[in-house]
Amino acid sequence: IHKGKRCFIIATGPSLTIKDLELLDGEFTFGMNSIPKLYEKTKWRPTYFGIQDCNVYRKMESVILEVYNQADNVFISDLIAQNFAIPSNFHQFPYDTVYHDNQLEIDKYFAKFSDNCYSIVYDGYSITYSLIQLAIYMGFCEIYLLGADCSYKRGAKNHIVDSGNDDKNEEKNHDKMVVGYQKAKEYADSHGIKIINCTRGGMLEVFPRMNLEDVLTTGRDENENAR
């Protein structure tokens, strides 16, 4: 439904700002996890919202239901749907974490990438990875990441707004997520899809970087030329 379009996937790293969100007015955007806690500070709302982790959902459930109880733009993992009473208007995606079960045996992080999210969405150690799969499945050919700092330190502020979930293994998140992002880049590069990192700083160097303002300016210039 978005073939040939561009989108912005908004992660919740500490580099993200309210000003960044408000710059994205009129763009296709994906929000995630604790992002609804920022809605009282901005008029910006994501085109789509996604969440997959049961522990994060447990902490965010009341906020999500208050905002999205009647919405039709929420993607939620079937794993959450199996453990919570969710509104029928939420779109469940078939989230596969089981293929990681032998991870401890092989002592290696790995990820698969799905080209058919109706059938399966592979875990890549972050909701951002799942949303990249969904965005590509929906036809987006340019994907820009924002707030994807990919930096985690125990006891540090690792999110612009916290979900309340205490991840005791967060110091391992960077190494795991990079493996997922590398698989996403491999798929994107082989299918003519651009994934660009617009995060301000952070530790994610898998994708080429651009300044958010430059991306938005280029987009406006192209639209003007098209007219």
JSON list of C-alpha atoms in Angstrom, two decimals:
[
{"chain": "A", "resi": 1, "resn": "ILE", "atom": "CA", "xyz": [0.00, 0.00, 0.00]},
{"chain": "A", "resi": 2, "resn": "HIS", "atom": "CA", "xyz": [3.05, 2.32, 0.20]},
{"chain": "A", "resi": 3, "resn": "LYS", "atom": "CA", "xyz": [4.95, 1.08, -2.83]},
{"chain": "A", "resi": 4, "resn": "GLY", "atom": "CA", "xyz": [7.82, 3.40, -3.77]},
{"chain": "A", "resi": 5, "resn": "LYS", "atom": "CA", "xyz": [7.31, 5.73, -0.80]},
{"chain": "A", "resi": 6, "resn": "ARG", "atom": "CA", "xyz": [9.65, 6.67, 2.05]},
{"chain": "A", "resi": 7, "resn": "CYS", "atom": "CA", "xyz": [9.09, 6.33, 5.78]},
{"chain": "A", "resi": 8, "resn": "PHE", "atom": "CA", "xyz": [10.74, 7.14, 9.08]},
{"chain": "A", "resi": 9, "resn": "ILE", "atom": "CA", "xyz": [11.05, 4.56, 11.85]},
{"chain": "A", "resi": 10, "resn": "ILE", "atom": "CA", "xyz": [11.26, 6.36, 15.18]},
{"chain": "A", "resi": 11, "resn": "ALA", "atom": "CA", "xyz": [13.11, 4.50, 17.92]},
{"chain": "A", "resi": 12, "resn": "THR", "atom": "CA", "xyz": [13.23, 5.78, 21.49]},
{"chain": "A", "resi": 13, "resn": "GLY", "atom": "CA", "xyz": [16.94, 6.42, 22.01]},
{"chain": "A", "resi": 14, "resn": "PRO", "atom": "CA", "xyz": [18.00, 9.33, 24.22]},
{"chain": "A", "resi": 15, "resn": "SER", "atom": "CA", "xyz": [19.11, 11.41, 21.22]},
{"chain": "A", "resi": 16, "resn": "LEU", "atom": "CA", "xyz": [15.53, 11.79, 19.97]},
{"chain": "A", "resi": 17, "resn": "THR", "atom": "CA", "xyz": [13.90, 15.16, 20.62]},
{"chain": "A", "resi": 18, "resn": "ILE", "atom": "CA", "xyz": [10.38, 16.56, 20.46]},
{"chain": "A", "resi": 19, "resn": "LYS", "atom": "CA", "xyz": [11.60, 18.96, 17.78]},
{"chain": "A", "resi": 20, "resn": "ASP", "atom": "CA", "xyz": [12.68, 15.99, 15.65]},
{"chain": "A", "resi": 21, "resn": "LEU", "atom": "CA", "xyz": [9.18, 14.53, 15.86]},
{"chain": "A", "resi": 22, "resn": "GLU", "atom": "CA", "xyz": [7.53, 17.77, 14.87]},
{"chain": "A", "resi": 23, "resn": "LEU", "atom": "CA", "xyz": [9.78, 18.03, 11.81]},
{"chain": "A", "resi": 24, "resn": "LEU", "atom": "CA", "xyz": [8.15, 14.85, 10.53]},
{"chain": "A", "resi": 25, "resn": "ASP", "atom": "CA", "xyz": [4.67, 16.28, 10.09]},
{"chain": "A", "resi": 26, "resn": "GLY", "atom": "CA", "xyz": [3.24, 14.93, 6.84]},
{"chain": "A", "resi": 27, "resn": "GLU", "atom": "CA", "xyz": [5.67, 12.00, 6.59]},
{"chain": "A", "resi": 28, "resn": "PHE", "atom": "CA", "xyz": [4.88, 8.32, 6.92]},
{"chain": "A", "resi": 29, "resn": "THR", "atom": "CA", "xyz": [6.24, 7.32, 10.34]},
{"chain": "A", "resi": 30, "resn": "PHE", "atom": "CA", "xyz": [6.39, 4.30, 12.63]},
{"chain": "A", "resi": 31, "resn": "GLY", "atom": "CA", "xyz": [6.48, 4.75, 16.41]},
{"chain": "A", "resi": 32, "resn": "MET", "atom": "CA", "xyz": [7.14, 2.07, 18.99]},
{"chain": "A", "resi": 33, "resn": "ASN", "atom": "CA", "xyz": [7.12, 0.98, 22.63]},
{"chain": "A", "resi": 34, "resn": "SER", "atom": "CA", "xyz": [7.14, 3.97, 25.02]},
{"chain": "A", "resi": 35, "resn": "ILE", "atom": "CA", "xyz": [6.62, 6.67, 22.36]},
{"chain": "A", "resi": 36, "resn": "PRO", "atom": "CA", "xyz": [2.96, 7.32, 23.41]},
{"chain": "A", "resi": 37, "resn": "LYS", "atom": "CA", "xyz": [4.29, 8.80, 26.64]},
{"chain": "A", "resi": 38, "resn": "LEU", "atom": "CA", "xyz": [5.52, 11.74, 24.55]},
{"chain": "A", "resi": 39, "resn": "TYR", "atom": "CA", "xyz": [2.13, 12.53, 23.00]},
{"chain": "A", "resi": 40, "resn": "GLU", "atom": "CA", "xyz": [1.22, 15.03, 25.71]},
{"chain": "A", "resi": 41, "resn": "LYS", "atom": "CA", "xyz": [4.26, 17.08, 24.62]},
{"chain": "A", "resi": 42, "resn": "THR", "atom": "CA", "xyz": [3.64, 17.16, 20.87]},
{"chain": "A", "resi": 43, "resn": "LYS", "atom": "CA", "xyz": [0.90, 17.19, 18.23]},
{"chain": "A", "resi": 44, "resn": "TRP", "atom": "CA", "xyz": [2.91, 14.67, 16.19]},
{"chain": "A", "resi": 45, "resn": "ARG", "atom": "CA", "xyz": [1.47, 11.17, 15.95]},
{"chain": "A", "resi": 46, "resn": "PRO", "atom": "CA", "xyz": [3.01, 8.24, 14.07]},
{"chain": "A", "resi": 47, "resn": "THR", "atom": "CA", "xyz": [1.23, 6.81, 11.06]},
{"chain": "A", "resi": 48, "resn": "TYR", "atom": "CA", "xyz": [1.72, 3.38, 12.60]},
{"chain": "A", "resi": 49, "resn": "PHE", "atom": "CA", "xyz": [2.59, 2.16, 16.09]},
{"chain": "A", "resi": 50, "resn": "GLY", "atom": "CA", "xyz": [4.27, -1.17, 16.88]},
{"chain": "A", "resi": 51, "resn": "ILE", "atom": "CA", "xyz": [5.11, -3.22, 19.96]},
{"chain": "A", "resi": 52, "resn": "GLN", "atom": "CA", "xyz": [6.17, -6.85, 20.35]},
{"chain": "A", "resi": 53, "resn": "ASP", "atom": "CA", "xyz": [7.73, -7.48, 23.78]},
{"chain": "A", "resi": 54, "resn": "CYS", "atom": "CA", "xyz": [5.39, -8.78, 26.49]},
{"chain": "A", "resi": 55, "resn": "ASN", "atom": "CA", "xyz": [7.37, -7.19, 29.32]},
{"chain": "A", "resi": 56, "resn": "VAL", "atom": "CA", "xyz": [7.30, -3.77, 27.66]},
{"chain": "A", "resi": 57, "resn": "TYR", "atom": "CA", "xyz": [3.61, -4.14, 26.83]},
{"chain": "A", "resi": 58, "resn": "ARG", "atom": "CA", "xyz": [2.80, -5.01, 30.43]},
{"chain": "A", "resi": 59, "resn": "LYS", "atom": "CA", "xyz": [4.31, -1.72, 31.55]},
{"chain": "A", "resi": 60, "resn": "MET", "atom": "CA", "xyz": [2.75, 0.27, 28.72]},
{"chain": "A", "resi": 61, "resn": "GLU", "atom": "CA", "xyz": [-0.64, -1.43, 28.49]},
{"chain": "A", "resi": 62, "resn": "SER", "atom": "CA", "xyz": [-2.75, 1.24, 30.17]},
{"chain": "A", "resi": 63, "resn": "VAL", "atom": "CA", "xyz": [-1.15, 4.05, 28.16]},
{"chain": "A", "resi": 64, "resn": "ILE", "atom": "CA", "xyz": [-1.49, 2.16, 24.86]},
{"chain": "A", "resi": 65, "resn": "LEU", "atom": "CA", "xyz": [-5.12, 1.25, 25.45]},
{"chain": "A", "resi": 66, "resn": "GLU", "atom": "CA", "xyz": [-5.97, 4.81, 26.43]},
{"chain": "A", "resi": 67, "resn": "VAL", "atom": "CA", "xyz": [-4.49, 6.18, 23.20]},
{"chain": "A", "resi": 68, "resn": "TYR", "atom": "CA", "xyz": [-5.17, 3.38, 20.73]},
{"chain": "A", "resi": 69, "resn": "ASN", "atom": "CA", "xyz": [-8.29, 1.59, 21.97]},
{"chain": "A", "resi": 70, "resn": "GLN", "atom": "CA", "xyz": [-10.22, 2.49, 18.80]},
{"chain": "A", "resi": 71, "resn": "ALA", "atom": "CA", "xyz": [-7.26, 2.82, 16.43]},
{"chain": "A", "resi": 72, "resn": "ASP", "atom": "CA", "xyz": [-6.62, 0.76, 13.29]},
{"chain": "A", "resi": 73, "resn": "ASN", "atom": "CA", "xyz": [-2.92, 1.55, 12.92]},
{"chain": "A", "resi": 74, "resn": "VAL", "atom": "CA", "xyz": [-1.40, -0.63, 15.65]},
{"chain": "A", "resi": 75, "resn": "PHE", "atom": "CA", "xyz": [0.86, -3.59, 14.90]},
{"chain": "A", "resi": 76, "resn": "ILE", "atom": "CA", "xyz": [1.19, -5.96, 17.83]},
{"chain": "A", "resi": 77, "resn": "SER", "atom": "CA", "xyz": [2.94, -9.31, 18.04]},
{"chain": "A", "resi": 78, "resn": "ASP", "atom": "CA", "xyz": [0.81, -12.42, 18.30]},
{"chain": "A", "resi": 79, "resn": "LEU", "atom": "CA", "xyz": [2.93, -13.25, 21.36]},
{"chain": "A", "resi": 80, "resn": "ILE", "atom": "CA", "xyz": [1.39, -10.28, 23.17]},
{"chain": "A", "resi": 81, "resn": "ALA", "atom": "CA", "xyz": [-2.06, -11.23, 21.91]},
{"chain": "A", "resi": 82, "resn": "GLN", "atom": "CA", "xyz": [-1.62, -14.69, 23.43]},
{"chain": "A", "resi": 83, "resn": "ASN", "atom": "CA", "xyz": [-0.87, -13.23, 26.86]},
{"chain": "A", "resi": 84, "resn": "PHE", "atom": "CA", "xyz": [-3.10, -10.14, 27.07]},
{"chain": "A", "resi": 85, "resn": "ALA", "atom": "CA", "xyz": [-6.63, -9.13, 26.16]},
{"chain": "A", "resi": 86, "resn": "ILE", "atom": "CA", "xyz": [-6.08, -6.80, 23.23]},
{"chain": "A", "resi": 87, "resn": "PRO", "atom": "CA", "xyz": [-8.59, -4.81, 21.15]},
{"chain": "A", "resi": 88, "resn": "SER", "atom": "CA", "xyz": [-9.84, -6.60, 18.04]},
{"chain": "A", "resi": 89, "resn": "ASN", "atom": "CA", "xyz": [-8.79, -3.63, 15.91]},
{"chain": "A", "resi": 90, "resn": "PHE", "atom": "CA", "xyz": [-5.09, -4.23, 16.61]},
{"chain": "A", "resi": 91, "resn": "HIS", "atom": "CA", "xyz": [-3.24, -5.91, 13.74]},
{"chain": "A", "resi": 92, "resn": "GLN", "atom": "CA", "xyz": [-1.37, -8.99, 14.94]},
{"chain": "A", "resi": 93, "resn": "PHE", "atom": "CA", "xyz": [1.82, -10.00, 13.20]},
{"chain": "A", "resi": 94, "resn": "PRO", "atom": "CA", "xyz": [3.24, -13.55, 13.40]},
{"chain": "A", "resi": 95, "resn": "TYR", "atom": "CA", "xyz": [6.34, -12.96, 15.49]},
{"chain": "A", "resi": 96, "resn": "ASP", "atom": "CA", "xyz": [8.93, -15.74, 15.51]},
{"chain": "A", "resi": 97, "resn": "THR", "atom": "CA", "xyz": [11.40, -15.89, 18.37]},
{"chain": "A", "resi": 98, "resn": "VAL", "atom": "CA", "xyz": [11.53, -19.68, 18.49]},
{"chain": "A", "resi": 99, "resn": "TYR", "atom": "CA", "xyz": [14.22, -19.95, 15.83]},
{"chain": "A", "resi": 100, "resn": "HIS", "atom": "CA", "xyz": [16.60, -18.40, 18.37]},
{"chain": "A", "resi": 101, "resn": "ASP", "atom": "CA", "xyz": [16.11, -21.26, 20.83]},
{"chain": "A", "resi": 102, "resn": "ASN", "atom": "CA", "xyz": [19.41, -22.92, 19.91]},
{"chain": "A", "resi": 103, "resn": "GLN", "atom": "CA", "xyz": [21.31, -19.66, 20.32]},
{"chain": "A", "resi": 104, "resn": "LEU", "atom": "CA", "xyz": [22.96, -20.71, 23.57]},
{"chain": "A", "resi": 105, "resn": "GLU", "atom": "CA", "xyz": [24.07, -23.97, 21.97]},
{"chain": "A", "resi": 106, "resn": "ILE", "atom": "CA", "xyz": [25.85, -22.29, 19.07]},
{"chain": "A", "resi": 107, "resn": "ASP", "atom": "CA", "xyz": [26.93, -19.29, 21.18]},
{"chain": "A", "resi": 108, "resn": "LYS", "atom": "CA", "xyz": [26.27, -16.86, 18.34]},
{"chain": "A", "resi": 109, "resn": "TYR", "atom": "CA", "xyz": [23.75, -14.13, 17.63]},
{"chain": "A", "resi": 110, "resn": "PHE", "atom": "CA", "xyz": [21.97, -14.43, 14.29]},
{"chain": "A", "resi": 111, "resn": "ALA", "atom": "CA", "xyz": [18.87, -13.23, 12.47]},
{"chain": "A", "resi": 112, "resn": "LYS", "atom": "CA", "xyz": [16.65, -14.03, 9.52]},
{"chain": "A", "resi": 113, "resn": "PHE", "atom": "CA", "xyz": [14.74, -11.48, 7.45]},
{"chain": "A", "resi": 114, "resn": "SER", "atom": "CA", "xyz": [11.18, -12.03, 6.25]},
{"chain": "A", "resi": 115, "resn": "ASP", "atom": "CA", "xyz": [9.93, -10.97, 2.84]},
{"chain": "A", "resi": 116, "resn": "ASN", "atom": "CA", "xyz": [6.37, -11.98, 3.73]},
{"chain": "A", "resi": 117, "resn": "CYS", "atom": "CA", "xyz": [5.23, -10.48, 7.02]},
{"chain": "A", "resi": 118, "resn": "TYR", "atom": "CA", "xyz": [1.75, -11.93, 6.57]},
{"chain": "A", "resi": 119, "resn": "SER", "atom": "CA", "xyz": [3.36, -15.33, 7.14]},
{"chain": "A", "resi": 120, "resn": "ILE", "atom": "CA", "xyz": [6.19, -14.52, 9.56]},
{"chain": "A", "resi": 121, "resn": "VAL", "atom": "CA", "xyz": [8.17, -11.69, 11.15]},
{"chain": "A", "resi": 122, "resn": "TYR", "atom": "CA", "xyz": [11.54, -12.80, 12.43]},
{"chain": "A", "resi": 123, "resn": "ASP", "atom": "CA", "xyz": [12.93, -11.54, 15.69]},
{"chain": "A", "resi": 124, "resn": "GLY", "atom": "CA", "xyz": [16.05, -9.44, 15.23]},
{"chain": "A", "resi": 125, "resn": "TYR", "atom": "CA", "xyz": [16.50, -8.41, 18.87]},
{"chain": "A", "resi": 126, "resn": "SER", "atom": "CA", "xyz": [14.46, -5.20, 18.58]},
{"chain": "A", "resi": 127, "resn": "ILE", "atom": "CA", "xyz": [11.04, -3.90, 17.59]},
{"chain": "A", "resi": 128, "resn": "THR", "atom": "CA", "xyz": [12.88, -1.62, 15.17]},
{"chain": "A", "resi": 129, "resn": "TYR", "atom": "CA", "xyz": [14.03, -4.69, 13.23]},
{"chain": "A", "resi": 130, "resn": "SER", "atom": "CA", "xyz": [10.47, -6.00, 13.04]},
{"chain": "A", "resi": 131, "resn": "LEU", "atom": "CA", "xyz": [9.18, -2.65, 11.84]},
{"chain": "A", "resi": 132, "resn": "ILE", "atom": "CA", "xyz": [11.83, -2.57, 9.11]},
{"chain": "A", "resi": 133, "resn": "GLN", "atom": "CA", "xyz": [10.46, -5.91, 7.87]},
{"chain": "A", "resi": 134, "resn": "LEU", "atom": "CA", "xyz": [6.89, -4.58, 8.02]},
{"chain": "A", "resi": 135, "resn": "ALA", "atom": "CA", "xyz": [7.84, -1.34, 6.26]},
{"chain": "A", "resi": 136, "resn": "ILE", "atom": "CA", "xyz": [9.48, -3.21, 3.38]},
{"chain": "A", "resi": 137, "resn": "TYR", "atom": "CA", "xyz": [6.51, -5.57, 3.15]},
{"chain": "A", "resi": 138, "resn": "MET", "atom": "CA", "xyz": [4.23, -2.51, 2.87]},
{"chain": "A", "resi": 139, "resn": "GLY", "atom": "CA", "xyz": [6.27, -1.29, -0.10]},
{"chain": "A", "resi": 140, "resn": "PHE", "atom": "CA", "xyz": [8.45, 1.46, 1.36]},
{"chain": "A", "resi": 141, "resn": "CYS", "atom": "CA", "xyz": [11.71, 1.67, -0.59]},
{"chain": "A", "resi": 142, "resn": "GLU", "atom": "CA", "xyz": [13.41, 4.36, 1.52]},
{"chain": "A", "resi": 143, "resn": "ILE", "atom": "CA", "xyz": [13.58, 3.84, 5.28]},
{"chain": "A", "resi": 144, "resn": "TYR", "atom": "CA", "xyz": [15.11, 6.41, 7.59]},
{"chain": "A", "resi": 145, "resn": "LEU", "atom": "CA", "xyz": [15.92, 5.56, 11.20]},
{"chain": "A", "resi": 146, "resn": "LEU", "atom": "CA", "xyz": [15.75, 8.18, 13.93]},
{"chain": "A", "resi": 147, "resn": "GLY", "atom": "CA", "xyz": [16.47, 7.77, 17.63]},
{"chain": "A", "resi": 148, "resn": "ALA", "atom": "CA", "xyz": [18.18, 4.42, 16.99]},
{"chain": "A", "resi": 149, "resn": "ASP", "atom": "CA", "xyz": [21.12, 5.15, 19.27]},
{"chain": "A", "resi": 150, "resn": "CYS", "atom": "CA", "xyz": [21.84, 1.43, 19.78]},
{"chain": "A", "resi": 151, "resn": "SER", "atom": "CA", "xyz": [23.86, 2.30, 22.89]},
{"chain": "A", "resi": 152, "resn": "TYR", "atom": "CA", "xyz": [23.05, 0.66, 26.20]},
{"chain": "A", "resi": 153, "resn": "LYS", "atom": "CA", "xyz": [24.74, 1.08, 29.55]},
{"chain": "A", "resi": 154, "resn": "ARG", "atom": "CA", "xyz": [23.46, -0.31, 32.81]},
{"chain": "A", "resi": 155, "resn": "GLY", "atom": "CA", "xyz": [22.11, 2.50, 34.95]},
{"chain": "A", "resi": 156, "resn": "ALA", "atom": "CA", "xyz": [22.31, 5.08, 32.14]},
{"chain": "A", "resi": 157, "resn": "LYS", "atom": "CA", "xyz": [19.42, 6.90, 30.43]},
{"chain": "A", "resi": 158, "resn": "ASN", "atom": "CA", "xyz": [18.95, 4.67, 27.40]},
{"chain": "A", "resi": 159, "resn": "HIS", "atom": "CA", "xyz": [15.60, 6.02, 26.17]},
{"chain": "A", "resi": 160, "resn": "ILE", "atom": "CA", "xyz": [14.08, 9.44, 25.65]},
{"chain": "A", "resi": 161, "resn": "VAL", "atom": "CA", "xyz": [11.16, 8.19, 27.74]},
{"chain": "A", "resi": 162, "resn": "ASP", "atom": "CA", "xyz": [11.26, 4.94, 29.66]},
{"chain": "A", "resi": 163, "resn": "SER", "atom": "CA", "xyz": [8.62, 2.23, 29.42]},
{"chain": "A", "resi": 164, "resn": "GLY", "atom": "CA", "xyz": [9.28, 1.15, 32.98]},
{"chain": "A", "resi": 165, "resn": "ASN", "atom": "CA", "xyz": [10.58, -2.27, 31.95]},
{"chain": "A", "resi": 166, "resn": "ASP", "atom": "CA", "xyz": [13.81, -3.25, 33.69]},
{"chain": "A", "resi": 167, "resn": "ASP", "atom": "CA", "xyz": [15.96, -5.06, 31.14]},
{"chain": "A", "resi": 168, "resn": "LYS", "atom": "CA", "xyz": [18.69, -6.77, 33.16]},
{"chain": "A", "resi": 169, "resn": "ASN", "atom": "CA", "xyz": [20.54, -7.79, 29.97]},
{"chain": "A", "resi": 170, "resn": "GLU", "atom": "CA", "xyz": [20.49, -4.40, 28.27]},
{"chain": "A", "resi": 171, "resn": "GLU", "atom": "CA", "xyz": [24.29, -4.19, 28.09]},
{"chain": "A", "resi": 172, "resn": "LYS", "atom": "CA", "xyz": [24.16, -7.00, 25.51]},
{"chain": "A", "resi": 173, "resn": "ASN", "atom": "CA", "xyz": [21.58, -5.22, 23.37]},
{"chain": "A", "resi": 174, "resn": "HIS", "atom": "CA", "xyz": [24.05, -3.36, 21.16]},
{"chain": "A", "resi": 175, "resn": "ASP", "atom": "CA", "xyz": [25.85, -6.49, 19.99]},
{"chain": "A", "resi": 176, "resn": "LYS", "atom": "CA", "xyz": [22.59, -8.35, 19.38]},
{"chain": "A", "resi": 177, "resn": "MET", "atom": "CA", "xyz": [20.87, -5.50, 17.56]},
{"chain": "A", "resi": 178, "resn": "VAL", "atom": "CA", "xyz": [23.83, -4.90, 15.25]},
{"chain": "A", "resi": 179, "resn": "VAL", "atom": "CA", "xyz": [23.52, -8.50, 14.05]},
{"chain": "A", "resi": 180, "resn": "GLY", "atom": "CA", "xyz": [19.89, -7.86, 13.18]},
{"chain": "A", "resi": 181, "resn": "TYR", "atom": "CA", "xyz": [20.62, -4.55, 11.48]},
{"chain": "A", "resi": 182, "resn": "GLN", "atom": "CA", "xyz": [23.36, -6.16, 9.40]},
{"chain": "A", "resi": 183, "resn": "LYS", "atom": "CA", "xyz": [20.86, -8.73, 8.15]},
{"chain": "A", "resi": 184, "resn": "ALA", "atom": "CA", "xyz": [18.37, -5.95, 7.33]},
{"chain": "A", "resi": 185, "resn": "LYS", "atom": "CA", "xyz": [21.05, -4.08, 5.37]},
{"chain": "A", "resi": 186, "resn": "GLU", "atom": "CA", "xyz": [21.98, -7.24, 3.49]},
{"chain": "A", "resi": 187, "resn": "TYR", "atom": "CA", "xyz": [18.37, -7.76, 2.45]},
{"chain": "A", "resi": 188, "resn": "ALA", "atom": "CA", "xyz": [17.80, -4.10, 1.59]},
{"chain": "A", "resi": 189, "resn": "ASP", "atom": "CA", "xyz": [20.98, -3.78, -0.48]},
{"chain": "A", "resi": 190, "resn": "SER", "atom": "CA", "xyz": [20.09, -6.87, -2.50]},
{"chain": "A", "resi": 191, "resn": "HIS", "atom": "CA", "xyz": [16.57, -5.55, -3.23]},
{"chain": "A", "resi": 192, "resn": "GLY", "atom": "CA", "xyz": [17.29, -1.93, -4.12]},
{"chain": "A", "resi": 193, "resn": "ILE", "atom": "CA", "xyz": [15.98, -0.55, -0.83]},
{"chain": "A", "resi": 194, "resn": "LYS", "atom": "CA", "xyz": [17.67, 2.29, 1.05]},
{"chain": "A", "resi": 195, "resn": "ILE", "atom": "CA", "xyz": [18.01, 2.23, 4.83]},
{"chain": "A", "resi": 196, "resn": "ILE", "atom": "CA", "xyz": [19.57, 5.43, 6.18]},
{"chain": "A", "resi": 197, "resn": "ASN", "atom": "CA", "xyz": [20.42, 6.30, 9.76]},
{"chain": "A", "resi": 198, "resn": "CYS", "atom": "CA", "xyz": [19.35, 9.84, 10.71]},
{"chain": "A", "resi": 199, "resn": "THR", "atom": "CA", "xyz": [19.98, 9.31, 14.42]},
{"chain": "A", "resi": 200, "resn": "ARG", "atom": "CA", "xyz": [21.89, 12.17, 16.03]},
{"chain": "A", "resi": 201, "resn": "GLY", "atom": "CA", "xyz": [24.97, 10.37, 17.31]},
{"chain": "A", "resi": 202, "resn": "GLY", "atom": "CA", "xyz": [24.64, 6.97, 18.90]},
{"chain": "A", "resi": 203, "resn": "MET", "atom": "CA", "xyz": [26.51, 3.76, 18.12]},
{"chain": "A", "resi": 204, "resn": "LEU", "atom": "CA", "xyz": [24.68, 2.38, 15.08]},
{"chain": "A", "resi": 205, "resn": "GLU", "atom": "CA", "xyz": [27.13, 2.42, 12.16]},
{"chain": "A", "resi": 206, "resn": "VAL", "atom": "CA", "xyz": [25.68, -0.39, 10.02]},
{"chain": "A", "resi": 207, "resn": "PHE", "atom": "CA", "xyz": [23.79, 1.99, 7.73]},
{"chain": "A", "resi": 208, "resn": "PRO", "atom": "CA", "xyz": [24.99, 5.14, 5.95]},
{"chain": "A", "resi": 209, "resn": "ARG", "atom": "CA", "xyz": [24.12, 8.34, 7.81]},
{"chain": "A", "resi": 210, "resn": "MET", "atom": "CA", "xyz": [22.35, 11.52, 6.79]},
{"chain": "A", "resi": 211, "resn": "ASN", "atom": "CA", "xyz": [21.18, 14.58, 8.70]},
{"chain": "A", "resi": 212, "resn": "LEU", "atom": "CA", "xyz": [17.45, 14.56, 9.22]},
{"chain": "A", "resi": 213, "resn": "GLU", "atom": "CA", "xyz": [17.12, 18.13, 8.00]},
{"chain": "A", "resi": 214, "resn": "ASP", "atom": "CA", "xyz": [18.94, 17.28, 4.75]},
{"chain": "A", "resi": 215, "resn": "VAL", "atom": "CA", "xyz": [16.60, 14.34, 4.10]},
{"chain": "A", "resi": 216, "resn": "LEU", "atom": "CA", "xyz": [13.54, 16.48, 4.67]},
{"chain": "A", "resi": 217, "resn": "THR", "atom": "CA", "xyz": [14.86, 19.33, 2.53]},
{"chain": "A", "resi": 218, "resn": "THR", "atom": "CA", "xyz": [15.64, 16.94, -0.32]},
{"chain": "A", "resi": 219, "resn": "GLY", "atom": "CA", "xyz": [12.16, 15.49, -0.09]},
{"chain": "A", "resi": 220, "resn": "ARG", "atom": "CA", "xyz": [10.52, 18.91, -0.24]},
{"chain": "A", "resi": 221, "resn": "ASP", "atom": "CA", "xyz": [12.68, 19.92, -3.22]},
{"chain": "A", "resi": 222, "resn": "GLU", "atom": "CA", "xyz": [11.73, 16.75, -5.10]},
{"chain": "A", "resi": 223, "resn": "ASN", "atom": "CA", "xyz": [8.04, 17.34, -4.42]},
{"chain": "A", "resi": 224, "resn": "GLU", "atom": "CA", "xyz": [8.29, 20.90, -5.70]},
{"chain": "A", "resi": 225, "resn": "ASN", "atom": "CA", "xyz": [10.06, 19.75, -8.87]},
{"chain": "A", "resi": 226, "resn": "ALA", "atom": "CA", "xyz": [7.38, 17.11, -9.42]},
{"chain": "A", "resi": 227, "resn": "ARG", "atom": "CA", "xyz": [4.73, 19.83, -9.44]}
]
